[in-house]
Coordinates of C-alpha atoms and ligand atoms in Angstrom, one line a residue:
X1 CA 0.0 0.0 0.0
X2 CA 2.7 2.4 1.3
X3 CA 4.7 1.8 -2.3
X4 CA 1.5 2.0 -4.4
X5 CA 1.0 5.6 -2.6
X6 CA 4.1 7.0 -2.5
X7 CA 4.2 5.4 -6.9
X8 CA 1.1 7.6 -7.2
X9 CA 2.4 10.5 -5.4
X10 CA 3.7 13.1 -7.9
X11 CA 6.0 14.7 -5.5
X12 CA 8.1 12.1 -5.2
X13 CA 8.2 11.8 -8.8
X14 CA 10.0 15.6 -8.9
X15 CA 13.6 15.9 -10.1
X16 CA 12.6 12.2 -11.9
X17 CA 13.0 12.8 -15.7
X18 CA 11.9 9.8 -17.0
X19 CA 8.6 10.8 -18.1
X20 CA 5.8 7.9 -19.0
X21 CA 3.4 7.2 -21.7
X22 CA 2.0 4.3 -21.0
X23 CA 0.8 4.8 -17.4
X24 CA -1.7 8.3 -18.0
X25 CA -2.8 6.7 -21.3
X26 CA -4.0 3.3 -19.4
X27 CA -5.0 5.3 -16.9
X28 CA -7.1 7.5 -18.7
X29 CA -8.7 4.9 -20.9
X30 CA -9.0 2.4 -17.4
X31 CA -11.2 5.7 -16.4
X32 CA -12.8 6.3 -19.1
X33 CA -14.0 2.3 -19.3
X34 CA -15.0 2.7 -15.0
X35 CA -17.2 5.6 -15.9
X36 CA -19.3 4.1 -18.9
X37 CA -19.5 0.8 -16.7
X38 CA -20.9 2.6 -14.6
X39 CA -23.2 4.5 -16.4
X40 CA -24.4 1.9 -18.1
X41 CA -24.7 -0.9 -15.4
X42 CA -25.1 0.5 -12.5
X43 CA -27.0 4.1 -13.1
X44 CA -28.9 2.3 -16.3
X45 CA -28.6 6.1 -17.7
X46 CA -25.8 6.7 -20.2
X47 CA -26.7 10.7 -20.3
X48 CA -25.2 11.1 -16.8
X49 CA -21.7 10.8 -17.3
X50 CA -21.6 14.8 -18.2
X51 CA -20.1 16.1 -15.5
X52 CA -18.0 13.2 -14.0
X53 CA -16.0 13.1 -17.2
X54 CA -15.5 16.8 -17.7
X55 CA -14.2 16.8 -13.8
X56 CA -12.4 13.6 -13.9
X57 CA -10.8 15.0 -16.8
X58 CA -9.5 18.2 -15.4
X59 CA -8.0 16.0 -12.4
X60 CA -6.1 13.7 -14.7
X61 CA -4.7 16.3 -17.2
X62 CA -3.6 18.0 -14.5
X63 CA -2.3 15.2 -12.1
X64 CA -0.4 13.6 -15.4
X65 CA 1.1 17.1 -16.5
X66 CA 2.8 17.2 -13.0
X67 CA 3.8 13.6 -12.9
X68 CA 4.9 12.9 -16.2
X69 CA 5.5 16.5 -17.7
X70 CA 4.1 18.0 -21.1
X71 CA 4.2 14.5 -22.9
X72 CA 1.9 12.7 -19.7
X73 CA -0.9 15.8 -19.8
X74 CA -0.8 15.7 -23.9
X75 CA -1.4 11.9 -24.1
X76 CA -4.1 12.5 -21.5
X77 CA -6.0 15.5 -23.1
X78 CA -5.9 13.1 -26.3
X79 CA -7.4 10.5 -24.4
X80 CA -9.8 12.3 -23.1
X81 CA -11.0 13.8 -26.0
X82 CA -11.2 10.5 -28.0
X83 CA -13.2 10.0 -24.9
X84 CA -15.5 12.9 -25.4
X85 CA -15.7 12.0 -29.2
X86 CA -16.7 7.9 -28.4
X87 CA -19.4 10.0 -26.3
X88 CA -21.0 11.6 -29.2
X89 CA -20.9 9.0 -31.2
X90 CA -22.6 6.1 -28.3
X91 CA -25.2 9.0 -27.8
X92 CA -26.4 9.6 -31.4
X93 CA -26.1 13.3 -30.9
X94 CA -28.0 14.7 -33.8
X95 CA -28.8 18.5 -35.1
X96 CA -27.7 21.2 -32.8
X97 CA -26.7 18.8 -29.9
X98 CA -24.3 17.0 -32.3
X99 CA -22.7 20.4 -33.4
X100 CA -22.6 22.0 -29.6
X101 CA -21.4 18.5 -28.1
X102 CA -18.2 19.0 -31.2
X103 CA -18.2 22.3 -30.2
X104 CA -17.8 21.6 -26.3
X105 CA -15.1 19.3 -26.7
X106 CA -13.1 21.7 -29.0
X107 CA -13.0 24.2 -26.3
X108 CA -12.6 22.1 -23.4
X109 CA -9.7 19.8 -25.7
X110 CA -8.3 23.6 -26.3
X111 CA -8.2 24.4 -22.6
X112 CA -6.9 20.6 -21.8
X113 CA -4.2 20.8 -23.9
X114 CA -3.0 24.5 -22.7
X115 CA -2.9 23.3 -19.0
X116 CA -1.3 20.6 -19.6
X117 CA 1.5 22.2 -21.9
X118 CA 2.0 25.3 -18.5
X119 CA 1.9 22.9 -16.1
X120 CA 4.0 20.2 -17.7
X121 CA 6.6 22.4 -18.4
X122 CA 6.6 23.8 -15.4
X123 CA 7.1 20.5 -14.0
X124 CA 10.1 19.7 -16.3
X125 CA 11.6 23.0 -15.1
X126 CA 11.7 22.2 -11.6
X127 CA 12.8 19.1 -12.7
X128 CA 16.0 20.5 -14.7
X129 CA 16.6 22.1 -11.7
X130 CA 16.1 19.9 -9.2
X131 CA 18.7 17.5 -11.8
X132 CA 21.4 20.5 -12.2
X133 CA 21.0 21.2 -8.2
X134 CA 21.8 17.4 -7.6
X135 CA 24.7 17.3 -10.5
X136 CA 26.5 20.2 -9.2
X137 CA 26.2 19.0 -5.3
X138 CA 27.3 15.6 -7.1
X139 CA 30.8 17.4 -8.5
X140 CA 31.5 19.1 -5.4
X141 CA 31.2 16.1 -3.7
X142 CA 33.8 14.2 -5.5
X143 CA 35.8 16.9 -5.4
X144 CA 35.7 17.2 -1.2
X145 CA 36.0 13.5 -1.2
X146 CA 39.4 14.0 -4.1
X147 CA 40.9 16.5 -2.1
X148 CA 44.3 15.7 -0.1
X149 CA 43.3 17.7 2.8
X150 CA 40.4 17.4 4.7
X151 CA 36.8 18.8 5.0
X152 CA 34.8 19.0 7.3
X153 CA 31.5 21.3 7.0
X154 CA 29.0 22.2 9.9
X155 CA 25.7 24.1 9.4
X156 CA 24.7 27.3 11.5
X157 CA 24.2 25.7 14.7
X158 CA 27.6 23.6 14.7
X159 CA 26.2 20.5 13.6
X160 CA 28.9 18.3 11.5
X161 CA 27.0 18.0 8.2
X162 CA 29.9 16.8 6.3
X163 CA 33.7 15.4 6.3
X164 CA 35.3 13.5 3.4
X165 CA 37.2 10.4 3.8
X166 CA 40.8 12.1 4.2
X167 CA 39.4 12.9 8.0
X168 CA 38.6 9.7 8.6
X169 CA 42.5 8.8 7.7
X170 CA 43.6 11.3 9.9
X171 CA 42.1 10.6 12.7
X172 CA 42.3 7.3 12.8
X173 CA 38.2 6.5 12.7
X174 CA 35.6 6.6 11.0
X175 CA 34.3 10.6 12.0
X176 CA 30.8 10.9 13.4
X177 CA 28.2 12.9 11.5
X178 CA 25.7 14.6 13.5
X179 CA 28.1 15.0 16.3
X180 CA 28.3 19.0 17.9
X181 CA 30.9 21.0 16.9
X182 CA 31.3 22.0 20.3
X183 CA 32.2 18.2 21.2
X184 CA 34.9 18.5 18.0
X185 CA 36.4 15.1 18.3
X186 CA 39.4 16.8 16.1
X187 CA 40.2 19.2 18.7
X188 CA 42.1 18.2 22.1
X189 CA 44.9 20.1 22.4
X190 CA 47.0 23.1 21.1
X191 CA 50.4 22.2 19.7
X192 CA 52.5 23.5 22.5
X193 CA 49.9 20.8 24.7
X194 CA 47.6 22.9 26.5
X195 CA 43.9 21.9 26.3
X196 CA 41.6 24.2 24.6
X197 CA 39.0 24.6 26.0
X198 CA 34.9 23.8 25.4
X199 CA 34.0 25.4 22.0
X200 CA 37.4 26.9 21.5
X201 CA 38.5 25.1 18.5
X202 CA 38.4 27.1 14.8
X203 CA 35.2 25.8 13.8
X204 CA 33.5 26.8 17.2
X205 CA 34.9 30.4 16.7
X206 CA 33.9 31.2 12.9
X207 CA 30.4 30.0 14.5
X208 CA 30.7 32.6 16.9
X209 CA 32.4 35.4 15.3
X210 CA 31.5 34.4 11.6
X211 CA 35.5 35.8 11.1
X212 CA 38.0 33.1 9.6
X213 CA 40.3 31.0 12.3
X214 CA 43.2 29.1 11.7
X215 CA 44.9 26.8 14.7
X216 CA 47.5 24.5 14.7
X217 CA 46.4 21.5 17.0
X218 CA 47.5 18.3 18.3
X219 CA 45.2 15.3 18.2
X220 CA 44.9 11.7 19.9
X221 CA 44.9 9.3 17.2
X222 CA 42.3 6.3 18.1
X223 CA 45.7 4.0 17.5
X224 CA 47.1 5.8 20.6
X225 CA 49.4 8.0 17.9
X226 CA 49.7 11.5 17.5
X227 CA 49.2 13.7 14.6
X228 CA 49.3 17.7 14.6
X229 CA 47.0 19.3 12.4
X230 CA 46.9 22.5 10.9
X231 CA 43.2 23.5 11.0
X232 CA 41.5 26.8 8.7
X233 CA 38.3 27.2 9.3
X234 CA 35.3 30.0 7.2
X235 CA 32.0 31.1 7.7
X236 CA 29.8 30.3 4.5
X237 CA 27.5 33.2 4.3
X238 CA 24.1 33.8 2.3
X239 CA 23.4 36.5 -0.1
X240 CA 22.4 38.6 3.1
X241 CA 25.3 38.2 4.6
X242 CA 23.9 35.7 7.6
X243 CA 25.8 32.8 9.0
X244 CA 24.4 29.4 7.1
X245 CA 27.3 26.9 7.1
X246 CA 31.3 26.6 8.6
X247 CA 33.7 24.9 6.6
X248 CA 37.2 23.7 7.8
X249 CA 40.3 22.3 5.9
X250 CA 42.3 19.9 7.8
X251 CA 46.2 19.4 7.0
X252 CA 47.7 16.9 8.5
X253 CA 51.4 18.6 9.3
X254 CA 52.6 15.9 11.6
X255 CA 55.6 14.9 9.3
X256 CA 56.3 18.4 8.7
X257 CA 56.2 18.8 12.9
X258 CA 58.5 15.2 13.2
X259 CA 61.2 16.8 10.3
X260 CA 61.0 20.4 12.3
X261 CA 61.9 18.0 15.7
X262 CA 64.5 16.0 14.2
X263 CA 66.2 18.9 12.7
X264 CA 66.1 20.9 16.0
X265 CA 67.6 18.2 17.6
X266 CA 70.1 17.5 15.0
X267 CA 71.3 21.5 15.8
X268 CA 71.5 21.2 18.9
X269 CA 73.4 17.5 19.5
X270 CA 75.2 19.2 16.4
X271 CA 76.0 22.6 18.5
X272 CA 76.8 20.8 21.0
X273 CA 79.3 18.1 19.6
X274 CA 80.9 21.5 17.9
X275 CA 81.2 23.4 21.4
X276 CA 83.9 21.3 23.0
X277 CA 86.6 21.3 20.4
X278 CA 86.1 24.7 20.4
X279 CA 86.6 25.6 23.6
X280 CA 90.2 23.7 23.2
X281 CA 91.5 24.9 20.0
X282 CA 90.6 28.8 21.5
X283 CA 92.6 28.0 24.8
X284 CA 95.3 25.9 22.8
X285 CA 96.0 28.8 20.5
X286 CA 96.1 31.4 23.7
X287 CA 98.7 29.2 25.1
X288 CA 100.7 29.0 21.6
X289 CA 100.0 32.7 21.2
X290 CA 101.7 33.4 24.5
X291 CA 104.7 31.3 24.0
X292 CA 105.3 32.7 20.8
X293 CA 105.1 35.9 21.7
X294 CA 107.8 35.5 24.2
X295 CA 110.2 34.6 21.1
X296 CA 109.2 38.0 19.4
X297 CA 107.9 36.5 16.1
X298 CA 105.8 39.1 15.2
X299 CA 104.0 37.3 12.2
X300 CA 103.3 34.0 13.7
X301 CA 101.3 36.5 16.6
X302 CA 99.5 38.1 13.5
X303 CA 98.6 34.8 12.3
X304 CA 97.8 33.7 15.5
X305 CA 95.5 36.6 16.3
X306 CA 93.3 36.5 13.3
X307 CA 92.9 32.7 14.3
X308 CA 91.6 33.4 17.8
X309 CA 89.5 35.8 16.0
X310 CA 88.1 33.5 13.5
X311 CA 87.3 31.5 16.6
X312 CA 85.6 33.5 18.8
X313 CA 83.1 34.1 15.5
X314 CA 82.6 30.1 15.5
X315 CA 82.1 30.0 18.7
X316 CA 79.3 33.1 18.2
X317 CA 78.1 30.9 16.0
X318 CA 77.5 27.8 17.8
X319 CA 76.2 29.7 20.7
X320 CA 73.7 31.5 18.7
X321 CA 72.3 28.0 16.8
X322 CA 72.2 26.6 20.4
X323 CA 70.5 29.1 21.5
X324 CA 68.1 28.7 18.4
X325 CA 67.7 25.0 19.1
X326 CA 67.3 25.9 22.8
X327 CA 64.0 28.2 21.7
X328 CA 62.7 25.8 19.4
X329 CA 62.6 23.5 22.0
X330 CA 61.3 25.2 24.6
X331 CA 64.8 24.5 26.5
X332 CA 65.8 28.2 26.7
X333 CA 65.5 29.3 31.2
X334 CA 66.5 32.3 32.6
X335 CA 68.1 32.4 36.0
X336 CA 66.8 36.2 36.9
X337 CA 68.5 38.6 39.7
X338 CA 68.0 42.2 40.5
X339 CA 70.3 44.5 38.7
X340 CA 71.3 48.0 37.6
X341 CA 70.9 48.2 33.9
X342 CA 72.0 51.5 32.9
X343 CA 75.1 50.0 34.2
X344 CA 75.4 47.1 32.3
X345 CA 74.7 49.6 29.1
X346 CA 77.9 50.8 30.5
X347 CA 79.9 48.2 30.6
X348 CA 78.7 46.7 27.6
X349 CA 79.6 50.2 26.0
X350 CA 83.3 50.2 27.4
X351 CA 83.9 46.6 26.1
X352 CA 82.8 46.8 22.4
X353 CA 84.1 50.9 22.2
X354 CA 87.7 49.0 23.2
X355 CA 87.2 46.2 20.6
X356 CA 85.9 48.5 17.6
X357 CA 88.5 52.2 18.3
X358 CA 87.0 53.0 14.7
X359 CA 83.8 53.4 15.8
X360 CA 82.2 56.2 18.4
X361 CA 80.1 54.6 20.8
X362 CA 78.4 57.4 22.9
X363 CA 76.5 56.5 26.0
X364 CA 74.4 59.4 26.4
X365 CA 71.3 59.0 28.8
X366 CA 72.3 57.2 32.1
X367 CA 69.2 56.9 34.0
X368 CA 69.8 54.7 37.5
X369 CA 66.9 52.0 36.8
X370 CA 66.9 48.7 38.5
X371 CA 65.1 45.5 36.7
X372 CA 64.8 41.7 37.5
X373 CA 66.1 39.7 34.4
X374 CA 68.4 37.3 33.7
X375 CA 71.5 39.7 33.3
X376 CA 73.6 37.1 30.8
X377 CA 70.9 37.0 28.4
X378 CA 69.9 41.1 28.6
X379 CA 73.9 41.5 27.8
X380 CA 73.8 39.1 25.0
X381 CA 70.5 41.2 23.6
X382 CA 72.5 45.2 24.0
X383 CA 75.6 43.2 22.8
X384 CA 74.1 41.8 19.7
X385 CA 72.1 45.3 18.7
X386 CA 74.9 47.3 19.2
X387 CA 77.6 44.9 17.3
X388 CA 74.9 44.9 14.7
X389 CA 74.7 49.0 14.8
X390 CA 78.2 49.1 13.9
X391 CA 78.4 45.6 11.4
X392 CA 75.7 47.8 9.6
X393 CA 77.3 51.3 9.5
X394 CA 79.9 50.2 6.9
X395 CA 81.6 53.8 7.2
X396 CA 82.2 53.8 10.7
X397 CA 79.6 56.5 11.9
X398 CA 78.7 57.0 15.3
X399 CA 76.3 55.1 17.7
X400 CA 74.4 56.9 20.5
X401 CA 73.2 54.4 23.2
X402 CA 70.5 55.4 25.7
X403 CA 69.0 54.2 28.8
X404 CA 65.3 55.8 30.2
X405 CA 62.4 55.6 31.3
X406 CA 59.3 55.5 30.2
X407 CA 56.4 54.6 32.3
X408 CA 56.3 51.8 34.0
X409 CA 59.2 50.3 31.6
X410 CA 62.8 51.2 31.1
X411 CA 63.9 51.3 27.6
X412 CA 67.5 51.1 25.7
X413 CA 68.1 52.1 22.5
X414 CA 70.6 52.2 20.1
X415 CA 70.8 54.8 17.3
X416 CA 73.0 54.2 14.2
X417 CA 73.5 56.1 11.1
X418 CA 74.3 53.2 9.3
X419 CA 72.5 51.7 6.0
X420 CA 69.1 51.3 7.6
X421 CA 66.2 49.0 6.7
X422 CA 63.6 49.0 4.3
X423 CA 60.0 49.7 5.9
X424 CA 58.6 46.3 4.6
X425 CA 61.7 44.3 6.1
X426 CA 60.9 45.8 9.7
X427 CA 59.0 43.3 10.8
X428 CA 60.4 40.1 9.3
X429 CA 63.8 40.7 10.8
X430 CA 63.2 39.7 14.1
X431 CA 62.3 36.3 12.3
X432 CA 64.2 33.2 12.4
X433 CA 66.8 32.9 10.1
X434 CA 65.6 36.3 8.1
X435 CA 68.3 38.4 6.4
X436 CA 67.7 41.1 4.3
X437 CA 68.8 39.9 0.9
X438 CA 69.0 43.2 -1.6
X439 CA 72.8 43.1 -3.8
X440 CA 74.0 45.4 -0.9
X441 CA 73.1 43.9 2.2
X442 CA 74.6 39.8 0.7
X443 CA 78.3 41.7 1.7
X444 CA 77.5 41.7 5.4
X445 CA 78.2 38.1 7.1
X446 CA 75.7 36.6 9.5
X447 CA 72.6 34.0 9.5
X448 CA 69.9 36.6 10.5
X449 CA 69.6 34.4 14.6
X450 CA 70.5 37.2 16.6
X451 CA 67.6 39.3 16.2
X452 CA 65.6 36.5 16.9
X453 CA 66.7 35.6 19.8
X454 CA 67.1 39.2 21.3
X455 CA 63.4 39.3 20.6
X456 CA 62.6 35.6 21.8
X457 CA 64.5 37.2 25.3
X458 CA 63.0 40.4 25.6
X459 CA 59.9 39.1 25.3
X460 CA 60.1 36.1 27.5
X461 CA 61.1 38.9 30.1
X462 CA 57.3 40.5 29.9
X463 CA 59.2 43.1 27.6
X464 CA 59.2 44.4 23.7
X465 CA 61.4 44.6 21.2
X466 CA 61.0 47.4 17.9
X467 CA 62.7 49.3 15.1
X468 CA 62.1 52.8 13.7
X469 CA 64.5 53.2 10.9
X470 CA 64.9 54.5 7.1
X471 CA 66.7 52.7 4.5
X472 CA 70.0 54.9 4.0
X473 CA 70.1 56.9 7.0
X474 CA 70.0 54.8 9.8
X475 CA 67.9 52.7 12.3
X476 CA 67.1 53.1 16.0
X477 CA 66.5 49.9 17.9
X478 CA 64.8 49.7 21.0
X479 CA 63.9 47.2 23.4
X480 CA 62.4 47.5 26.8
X481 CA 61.5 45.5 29.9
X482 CA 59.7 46.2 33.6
X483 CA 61.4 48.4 35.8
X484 CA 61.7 46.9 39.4
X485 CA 63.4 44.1 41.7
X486 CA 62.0 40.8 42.3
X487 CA 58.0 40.2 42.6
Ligands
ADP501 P1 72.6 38.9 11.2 O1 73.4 37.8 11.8 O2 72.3 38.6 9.7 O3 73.0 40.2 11.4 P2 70.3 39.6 12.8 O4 69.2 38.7 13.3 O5 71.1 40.2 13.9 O6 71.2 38.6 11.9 O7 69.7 40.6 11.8 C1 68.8 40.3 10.8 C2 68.8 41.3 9.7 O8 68.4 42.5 10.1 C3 70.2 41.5 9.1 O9 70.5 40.5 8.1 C4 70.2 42.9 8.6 O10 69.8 42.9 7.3 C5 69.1 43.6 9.4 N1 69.7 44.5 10.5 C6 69.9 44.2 11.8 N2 70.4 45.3 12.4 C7 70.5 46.2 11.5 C8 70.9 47.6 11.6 N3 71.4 48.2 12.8 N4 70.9 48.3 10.4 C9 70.5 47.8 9.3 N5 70.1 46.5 9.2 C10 70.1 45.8 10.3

């Protein structure tokens, strides 16, 4: 019964393009053959079928132009009229009744066949889009289910809708549909470990805010494994700009993560392995250099100095890339104490002015401030601005140094007049590894760490680290940190 109903219900029968001829012509005829039974046999009046047929007629052109399109009313109109016709004829309609009876079913056949052309092609319109609807959402879903990264898609309320198989590979299992996005199976923890917290995960904020989020996050596999993800997640808005679906696209960067590890701890066993013989060879050639100078040579003590210098840039070296490693890892403590900064400026000052006589190092502002920081790693940061003030003033100009106030922070800075940086390179240089790489800057040695890890130090300290500066005239680097002793 339920099949027979929902095989007569036209409905179902939208977006269906198969349209039949067979079914509304037996129908109609089948109909046609119920009425004059019943006319005949069990009303004994054939007159009375009048009205039943004209009204019966009407029902089926119309419910055949909606199921089976312009071809389903046409064959019934025809059907109908041959009905009409087979009428005139079994009634011996003579005279006037003979020519209004043609007459009726001229006009009604007219108005049969013009419903059944509007609504049957209305109905093989909706069909044709219905079809093309279906074909595109057909496309797009090979393509989600092609795609090397994975989707997931939610609608308004957070509701997965969607993910393609590559999620299912990435996690480990098969993904729930249906599940909350606030329950996101996909999100557990941020990279560096922490939870996130309940509806904190990209998807949960683009429902939110309806602004794009990307997170890196690290997942439990179901096989007990890891995997980091790299998760970007957008709103999908209507043509009134209101929130109707999220979508997210999944990376899996755990190999990328595994290669980052394995180098970082290839630097630093690396760094490490390098320190030692370092150490030696600078303390072996001290101890050649002062036995040699004993016999006067000179030359060999020329020789032997540019050595020691060539060292103590190798071992600069080493330190830095440890100190790189140490960051990457997460390895990189501070052992703080209260101390005077302005006079460490000082001292730092008096050192570098006696290894670089060329070069005017003027210490101008000597406010007395007192700060809590890890003093080793606050020299290595003035150190490395100011022997970076004078690596980048190729002509020897001067370098003003200052240490002040300001609010509750106490700032150095470093002024040279040196080459300068471009505006657009500001930012980047405190990056890892960035140098600036026009013709004229590839002359000046370095591997672009220092900045990085002045700013990796300064900021670990609750401070900041910026530039003003114009290419060709000079840059001013600042950094500060929070005034005070020990909290
Ligand atoms: P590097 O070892 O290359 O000097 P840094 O991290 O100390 O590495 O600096 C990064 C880049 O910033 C440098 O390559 C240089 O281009 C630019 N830079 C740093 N300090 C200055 C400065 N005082 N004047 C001009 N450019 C600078």
């Amino acid at each position: 019964m339920k099949t027979l109903l929902r095989y007569l219900n036209p409905i179902r029968h939208l977006g269906d393009k198969h349209y039949s001829f067979m079914f509304p012509l037996l129908a109609t005829a089948g109909a046609a053959v119920l009425l004059e039974m019943y006319a005949y046999f069990i009303a004994k009046n054939p007159e009375i079928v009048g009205l039943a047929a004209i009204i019966g007629s009407i029902v089926l052109v119309i419910y055949f132009a909606f199921r089976e399109g312009v071809r389903g009313g046409v064959v019934t109109t025809i059907t109908v009229v041959g009905y009409y016709l087979y009428i005139i004829y079994t009634r011996h309609y003579r005279g006037s009744q003979l020519v209004s009876g043609l007459e009726t079913t001229a006009l009604l056949g007219g108005v049969y066949m013009l419903m059944a052309w509007i609504i049957g092609w209305l109905k093989q319109t909706i069909d044709t889009l219905i079809e093309r609807e279906a074909d595109q959402r057909k496309r797009l879903e090979t393509i989600i289910q092609q795609l090397p990264v994975g989707v997931m898609i939610t609608d308004s309320q957070g509701t997965v809708v969607q993910v393609n198989k590559k999620i299912d590979t990435m996690l480990g299992m098969k993904f729930p549909i249906g599940v909350s996005v606030h329950g996101d199976p996909l999100v557990k923890t941020q990279v560096n470990g922490k939870p996130i917290g309940r509806s904190k995960g990209p998807l949960a904020k683009v429902l939110a805010t309806g602004k794009p989020s990307t997170q890196e996050v690290a997942i439990e596999r179901k096989d007990g494994g890891h995997a980091y993800l790299h998760i970007s997640a957008s709103g999908i808005h209507n043509r009134a700009g209101k929130l109707i679906a999220a979508a997210s696209i999944i990376s899996d960067v755990t190999h990328q993560k595994e290669m980052e590890k394995r180098k970082d701890d290839f630097v630093n066993m690396a760094s490490h392995e390098l320190k030692t013989p370092i150490t030696s060879m600078k303390l072996y050639t001290e101890l050649l250099m002062r036995r040699i100078t004993q016999y006067g040579d000179g030359k060999a003590v020329k020789i032997l100095d540019n050595i020691s210098d060539q060292m103590e840039r190798l071992q600069k070296l080493v330190n830095d890339l440890l100190d790189v490693s140490r960051l990457q890892t997460g390895k990189l403590s501070f052992s703080k104490e209260e101390f005077r900064l302005d006079l460490l400026v000082k001292e730092i000052v008096d050192v570098l002015q006696g290894a670089t006589p060329n070069q005017s190092l003027v210490y101008r502002k000597h406010t007395p401030i007192i700060v809590y920081a890890d003093k080793f790693r606050i020299y290595q940061v003035i150190t490395n601005l100011i022997t970076n003030a004078a690596k980048y003033s190729p002509n020897g100009q001067k370098i003003l140094v200052d240490v002040y106030k300001q609010q509750s922070k106490a700032v150095v800075s470093i002024q040279d007049f040196g080459i300068g940086i471009a505006k657009n390179q500001q930012k980047k240089i405190f990056e890892r590894l960035y140098q600036v790489t026009d013709d004229k800057e590839k002359t000046f040695p370095g591997f672009g760490m220092g900045l990085y890890i002045s700013k990796e130090i300064v900021t670990r300290h609750n401070g900041s680290i910026w530039v003003t500066s114009e290419k060709g005239k000079g840059s001013i680097f600042y950094f500060s940190l929070p005034i005070g002793g020990k909290r």
